[in-house]
C-alpha atoms as a printed R data frame, in Angstrom:
    type eleno elety resid chain resno       x       y       z
1   ATOM     1    CA   MET     A     1 107.429  97.864  38.326
2   ATOM     2    CA   SER     A     2 108.015 101.525  39.103
3   ATOM     3    CA   SER     A     3 106.271 103.254  41.973
4   ATOM     4    CA   ASP     A     4 104.534 105.565  39.462
5   ATOM     5    CA   ARG     A     5 102.842 102.624  37.752
6   ATOM     6    CA   GLU     A     6 101.638 101.284  41.141
7   ATOM     7    CA   ILE     A     7  99.547 104.442  41.648
8   ATOM     8    CA   PRO     A     8  96.216 104.310  39.800
9   ATOM     9    CA   GLU     A     9  95.651 106.997  37.209
10  ATOM    10    CA   GLY     A    10  94.191 110.177  38.642
11  ATOM    11    CA   MET     A    11  95.308 109.404  42.214
12  ATOM    12    CA   SER     A    12  97.592 111.747  44.133
13  ATOM    13    CA   PRO     A    13 101.154 110.388  44.506
14  ATOM    14    CA   ASP     A    14 100.954 110.650  48.304
15  ATOM    15    CA   ALA     A    15  97.545 108.995  48.554
16  ATOM    16    CA   ARG     A    16  99.032 105.634  49.551
17  ATOM    17    CA   GLU     A    17 100.151 107.112  52.867
18  ATOM    18    CA   THR     A    18  96.525 107.754  53.850
19  ATOM    19    CA   TRP     A    19  95.103 104.403  52.734
20  ATOM    20    CA   PRO     A    20  93.490 102.298  55.506
21  ATOM    21    CA   SER     A    21  95.382  99.213  56.627
22  ATOM    22    CA   PRO     A    22  94.543  95.898  54.904
23  ATOM    23    CA   GLU     A    23  93.096  94.635  58.199
24  ATOM    24    CA   LEU     A    24  90.726  97.594  58.430
25  ATOM    25    CA   ILE     A    25  89.627  97.178  54.808
26  ATOM    26    CA   ILE     A    26  88.859  93.493  55.439
27  ATOM    27    CA   SER     A    27  86.857  94.375  58.544
28  ATOM    28    CA   TRP     A    28  84.720  96.756  56.460
29  ATOM    29    CA   LEU     A    29  84.167  94.258  53.682
30  ATOM    30    CA   GLY     A    30  83.435  91.245  55.877
31  ATOM    31    CA   ASP     A    31  83.934  87.770  54.417
32  ATOM    32    CA   GLN     A    32  86.614  86.940  56.944
33  ATOM    33    CA   GLU     A    33  87.334  84.596  59.825
34  ATOM    34    CA   VAL     A    34  86.178  85.713  63.275
35  ATOM    35    CA   ASP     A    35  87.142  84.236  66.644
36  ATOM    36    CA   PHE     A    36  84.398  82.319  68.438
37  ATOM    37    CA   GLU     A    37  84.894  81.049  71.996
38  ATOM    38    CA   PHE     A    38  83.898  77.439  72.538
39  ATOM    39    CA   ARG     A    39  85.700  76.684  75.810
40  ATOM    40    CA   PRO     A    40  87.642  78.721  78.399
41  ATOM    41    CA   GLY     A    41  90.442  80.478  76.533
42  ATOM    42    CA   GLU     A    42  89.754  78.626  73.292
43  ATOM    43    CA   ASP     A    43  88.930  80.991  70.442
44  ATOM    44    CA   LEU     A    44  88.439  79.246  67.115
45  ATOM    45    CA   PRO     A    45  88.091  80.918  63.704
46  ATOM    46    CA   VAL     A    46  84.576  80.828  62.289
47  ATOM    47    CA   HIS     A    47  83.513  82.326  58.963
48  ATOM    48    CA   ASP     A    48  81.599  85.537  59.567
49  ATOM    49    CA   ASP     A    49  78.542  84.851  57.411
50  ATOM    50    CA   PRO     A    50  75.341  84.610  59.493
51  ATOM    51    CA   GLU     A    51  74.746  80.905  58.841
52  ATOM    52    CA   ALA     A    52  78.253  79.944  59.969
53  ATOM    53    CA   VAL     A    53  78.017  82.074  63.109
54  ATOM    54    CA   TYR     A    54  74.592  80.620  63.927
55  ATOM    55    CA   ALA     A    55  75.869  77.059  63.428
56  ATOM    56    CA   ALA     A    56  78.864  77.720  65.670
57  ATOM    57    CA   ARG     A    57  76.694  79.249  68.371
58  ATOM    58    CA   ARG     A    58  74.241  76.343  68.153
59  ATOM    59    CA   PHE     A    59  77.079  73.811  68.409
60  ATOM    60    CA   ARG     A    60  78.512  75.599  71.448
61  ATOM    61    CA   ASP     A    61  75.155  75.988  73.198
62  ATOM    62    CA   VAL     A    62  74.065  72.377  72.736
63  ATOM    63    CA   LEU     A    63  77.445  70.812  73.577
64  ATOM    64    CA   GLY     A    64  77.661  73.179  76.534
65  ATOM    65    CA   ARG     A    65  74.839  71.211  78.167
66  ATOM    66    CA   PHE     A    66  77.368  68.450  78.803
67  ATOM    67    CA   GLY     A    67  79.012  69.403  82.100
68  ATOM    68    CA   SER     A    68  82.685  68.599  82.503
69  ATOM    69    CA   GLY     A    69  85.579  69.051  84.853
70  ATOM    70    CA   VAL     A    70  88.280  71.630  84.262
71  ATOM    71    CA   THR     A    71  91.966  70.789  84.010
72  ATOM    72    CA   VAL     A    72  95.219  72.567  83.345
73  ATOM    73    CA   VAL     A    73  97.699  70.636  81.213
74  ATOM    74    CA   THR     A    74 101.297  71.614  81.964
75  ATOM    75    CA   ALA     A    75 104.812  70.846  80.798
76  ATOM    76    CA   VAL     A    76 108.317  72.257  80.877
77  ATOM    77    CA   SER     A    77 109.672  73.415  77.528
78  ATOM    78    CA   ASN     A    78 113.082  75.046  77.100
79  ATOM    79    CA   ASP     A    79 113.347  75.076  80.909
80  ATOM    80    CA   GLU     A    80 110.182  77.206  81.175
81  ATOM    81    CA   PRO     A    81 106.790  76.087  82.515
82  ATOM    82    CA   VAL     A    82 103.919  76.145  80.022
83  ATOM    83    CA   GLY     A    83 100.251  75.358  80.468
84  ATOM    84    CA   LEU     A    84  96.786  75.505  78.977
85  ATOM    85    CA   THR     A    85  93.293  75.222  80.398
86  ATOM    86    CA   CYS     A    86  91.532  72.169  79.007
87  ATOM    87    CA   GLN     A    87  87.903  71.187  79.461
88  ATOM    88    CA   SER     A    88  88.160  68.217  77.078
89  ATOM    89    CA   PHE     A    89  89.884  65.540  79.161
90  ATOM    90    CA   SER     A    90  89.040  61.884  79.688
91  ATOM    91    CA   SER     A    91  90.380  58.530  80.774
92  ATOM    92    CA   VAL     A    92  90.833  56.109  77.860
93  ATOM    93    CA   SER     A    93  92.287  52.773  78.922
94  ATOM    94    CA   LEU     A    94  93.268  50.865  82.050
95  ATOM    95    CA   ASP     A    95  95.672  48.447  80.376
96  ATOM    96    CA   PRO     A    96  97.787  50.203  79.324
97  ATOM    97    CA   PRO     A    97  96.849  53.262  81.406
98  ATOM    98    CA   LEU     A    98  95.923  55.998  78.909
99  ATOM    99    CA   VAL     A    99  94.198  59.374  79.102
100 ATOM   100    CA   LEU     A   100  93.436  62.000  76.491
101 ATOM   101    CA   PHE     A   101  93.043  65.745  76.158
102 ATOM   102    CA   VAL     A   102  92.005  67.807  73.148
103 ATOM   103    CA   PRO     A   103  93.870  71.084  72.465
104 ATOM   104    CA   ALA     A   104  92.829  73.461  69.706
105 ATOM   105    CA   LYS     A   105  95.133  73.937  66.749
106 ATOM   106    CA   THR     A   106  95.188  77.632  67.667
107 ATOM   107    CA   SER     A   107  96.708  76.864  71.079
108 ATOM   108    CA   ARG     A   108 100.059  78.550  71.670
109 ATOM   109    CA   ALA     A   109 101.008  76.227  74.519
110 ATOM   110    CA   TRP     A   110 100.315  72.914  72.778
111 ATOM   111    CA   PRO     A   111 103.295  73.022  70.353
112 ATOM   112    CA   LEU     A   112 105.593  73.591  73.336
113 ATOM   113    CA   ILE     A   113 103.997  70.715  75.243
114 ATOM   114    CA   GLN     A   114 104.300  68.477  72.188
115 ATOM   115    CA   ARG     A   115 107.966  69.378  71.832
116 ATOM   116    CA   SER     A   116 108.629  68.331  75.415
117 ATOM   117    CA   GLY     A   117 107.026  64.917  74.825
118 ATOM   118    CA   ARG     A   118 105.397  64.847  78.245
119 ATOM   119    CA   PHE     A   119 102.756  66.590  80.298
120 ATOM   120    CA   CYS     A   120 100.876  66.663  83.581
121 ATOM   121    CA   VAL     A   121  97.089  66.998  83.874
122 ATOM   122    CA   ASN     A   122  96.060  69.025  86.930
123 ATOM   123    CA   LEU     A   123  92.460  68.456  88.028
124 ATOM   124    CA   LEU     A   124  91.279  71.819  89.348
125 ATOM   125    CA   ALA     A   125  89.402  72.361  92.597
126 ATOM   126    CA   ALA     A   126  86.281  74.497  92.951
127 ATOM   127    CA   ASP     A   127  88.231  77.486  94.257
128 ATOM   128    CA   GLN     A   128  90.615  77.581  91.271
129 ATOM   129    CA   ALA     A   129  88.508  79.401  88.673
130 ATOM   130    CA   ASP     A   130  90.997  82.296  88.690
131 ATOM   131    CA   LEU     A   131  93.823  79.850  87.986
132 ATOM   132    CA   SER     A   132  91.813  78.397  85.106
133 ATOM   133    CA   ASN     A   133  91.355  81.885  83.657
134 ATOM   134    CA   THR     A   134  95.052  82.655  84.049
135 ATOM   135    CA   MET     A   135  96.081  79.516  82.201
136 ATOM   136    CA   ALA     A   136  93.452  80.213  79.515
137 ATOM   137    CA   SER     A   137  94.862  83.689  78.881
138 ATOM   138    CA   ARG     A   138  97.424  84.665  76.274
139 ATOM   139    CA   GLY     A   139  99.674  86.254  78.873
140 ATOM   140    CA   THR     A   140 103.415  85.916  78.417
141 ATOM   141    CA   ASP     A   141 104.085  84.730  81.988
142 ATOM   142    CA   LYS     A   142 101.156  82.682  83.209
143 ATOM   143    CA   PHE     A   143 103.209  81.179  86.016
144 ATOM   144    CA   ALA     A   144 104.397  84.445  87.575
145 ATOM   145    CA   ASP     A   145 102.169  84.079  90.651
146 ATOM   146    CA   VAL     A   146 101.424  80.361  90.443
147 ATOM   147    CA   LYS     A   147 102.873  77.945  92.973
148 ATOM   148    CA   TRP     A   148 103.927  74.565  91.621
149 ATOM   149    CA   THR     A   149 106.319  71.690  92.103
150 ATOM   150    CA   PRO     A   150 107.831  69.379  89.467
151 ATOM   151    CA   ALA     A   151 106.089  66.058  88.905
152 ATOM   152    CA   PRO     A   152 108.213  63.058  89.954
153 ATOM   153    CA   GLN     A   153 108.387  61.385  86.535
154 ATOM   154    CA   THR     A   154 108.370  64.200  83.983
155 ATOM   155    CA   GLY     A   155 109.150  67.373  85.914
156 ATOM   156    CA   SER     A   156 105.967  68.970  84.570
157 ATOM   157    CA   PRO     A   157 104.344  71.516  86.900
158 ATOM   158    CA   MET     A   158 101.990  70.163  89.532
159 ATOM   159    CA   LEU     A   159  99.842  73.151  90.490
160 ATOM   160    CA   GLU     A   160  99.323  73.770  94.181
161 ATOM   161    CA   GLY     A   161  95.764  73.215  95.341
162 ATOM   162    CA   ALA     A   162  94.702  70.906  92.508
163 ATOM   163    CA   LEU     A   163  92.680  67.811  93.413
164 ATOM   164    CA   ALA     A   164  95.037  65.420  91.630
165 ATOM   165    CA   HIS     A   165  97.863  65.270  89.111
166 ATOM   166    CA   ILE     A   166  98.248  62.780  86.253
167 ATOM   167    CA   ASP     A   167 101.818  62.628  84.966
168 ATOM   168    CA   CYS     A   168 102.122  61.386  81.372
169 ATOM   169    CA   SER     A   169 104.273  60.907  78.319
170 ATOM   170    CA   ILE     A   170 102.795  61.593  74.892
171 ATOM   171    CA   HIS     A   171 101.668  58.257  73.451
172 ATOM   172    CA   ALA     A   172  99.970  59.402  70.213
173 ATOM   173    CA   VAL     A   173  98.568  62.514  68.550
174 ATOM   174    CA   HIS     A   174  95.671  62.444  66.074
175 ATOM   175    CA   GLU     A   175  94.419  65.326  63.947
176 ATOM   176    CA   ALA     A   176  90.690  65.934  64.407
177 ATOM   177    CA   GLY     A   177  89.262  68.906  62.525
178 ATOM   178    CA   ASP     A   178  90.356  72.118  64.232
179 ATOM   179    CA   HIS     A   179  91.775  70.185  67.218
180 ATOM   180    CA   TYR     A   180  94.287  67.486  68.077
181 ATOM   181    CA   VAL     A   181  93.423  64.423  70.134
182 ATOM   182    CA   VAL     A   182  96.417  63.777  72.375
183 ATOM   183    CA   ILE     A   183  96.752  60.345  73.990
184 ATOM   184    CA   GLY     A   184  98.951  60.226  77.068
185 ATOM   185    CA   ARG     A   185 100.560  57.187  78.686
186 ATOM   186    CA   VAL     A   186 100.103  57.553  82.435
187 ATOM   187    CA   LEU     A   187 103.401  57.354  84.295
188 ATOM   188    CA   ASP     A   188 102.298  58.454  87.747
189 ATOM   189    CA   LEU     A   189  99.191  59.444  89.700
190 ATOM   190    CA   ILE     A   190  99.583  61.963  92.507
191 ATOM   191    CA   THR     A   191  97.138  63.215  95.133
192 ATOM   192    CA   ASP     A   192  97.703  65.158  98.333
193 ATOM   193    CA   ASP     A   193  97.111  62.465 100.943
194 ATOM   194    CA   ASP     A   194  97.156  65.123 103.654
195 ATOM   195    CA   GLY     A   195  94.704  67.341 101.806
196 ATOM   196    CA   ASP     A   196  91.032  68.031 102.360
197 ATOM   197    CA   ASP     A   197  88.989  65.086 101.067
198 ATOM   198    CA   ASP     A   198  85.915  67.332 101.025
199 ATOM   199    CA   LEU     A   199  87.285  69.627  98.303
200 ATOM   200    CA   GLU     A   200  84.880  70.039  95.406
201 ATOM   201    CA   PRO     A   201  85.910  69.943  91.730
202 ATOM   202    CA   LEU     A   202  85.739  72.914  89.391
203 ATOM   203    CA   LEU     A   203  83.127  72.247  86.707
204 ATOM   204    CA   PHE     A   204  82.164  73.996  83.479
205 ATOM   205    CA   TYR     A   205  78.551  73.978  82.308
206 ATOM   206    CA   ARG     A   206  76.736  76.158  79.768
207 ATOM   207    CA   GLY     A   207  79.575  78.624  79.535
208 ATOM   208    CA   LYS     A   208  80.041  79.123  83.285
209 ATOM   209    CA   TYR     A   209  82.113  77.687  86.106
210 ATOM   210    CA   ARG     A   210  80.121  75.560  88.526
211 ATOM   211    CA   THR     A   211  80.697  73.314  91.533
212 ATOM   212    CA   THR     A   212  78.973  70.159  92.722
213 ATOM   213    CA   ASP     A   213  77.456  71.917  95.736
214 ATOM   214    CA   GLN     A   214  75.418  74.335  93.621
215 ATOM   215    CA   PRO     A   215  71.676  73.641  93.372
């Protein structure tokens, strides 16, 4: 098709150069997917009609009443450390020893962790909210100012100052809506035996970081 035929009748030949971008047109028209934050650093697409936004907000607000710990899941992929902040973490089984975490499908770090086949769960301490935010960001070098050592079994980063480290291989991955449920086989459990036993955990409740010593 010639360029002349692409220009609607009666429109100036140079009009195309002044047309708004497709993204801007979509933003004017609505009827698109918008990002909605459910957990630290986890923006999920939600349809922009009022009912969908209300339902998403209601889901977040009600589920946010369940307090949880905060972890950073790490790995080494292509010889580079990768990590993501994860609020959805749980033990699963004692025999065999299994744990799980739940990354969003929109996560940039999860495909790299999956490719490595292994990971380490770092249980964050109360004074590590800034570290949680760093690992929840979309920065290109999250580890620039982060101190870590390789885990004994997998080499995944063990973050300095964390309460404990759970070194795992990927046992199974299940698709679950807009997330994946990742089951890890525990290979090693590491704590700092010389550390401060009085350290408090970092918690997340109703959209805010908390600690156990708060009223």
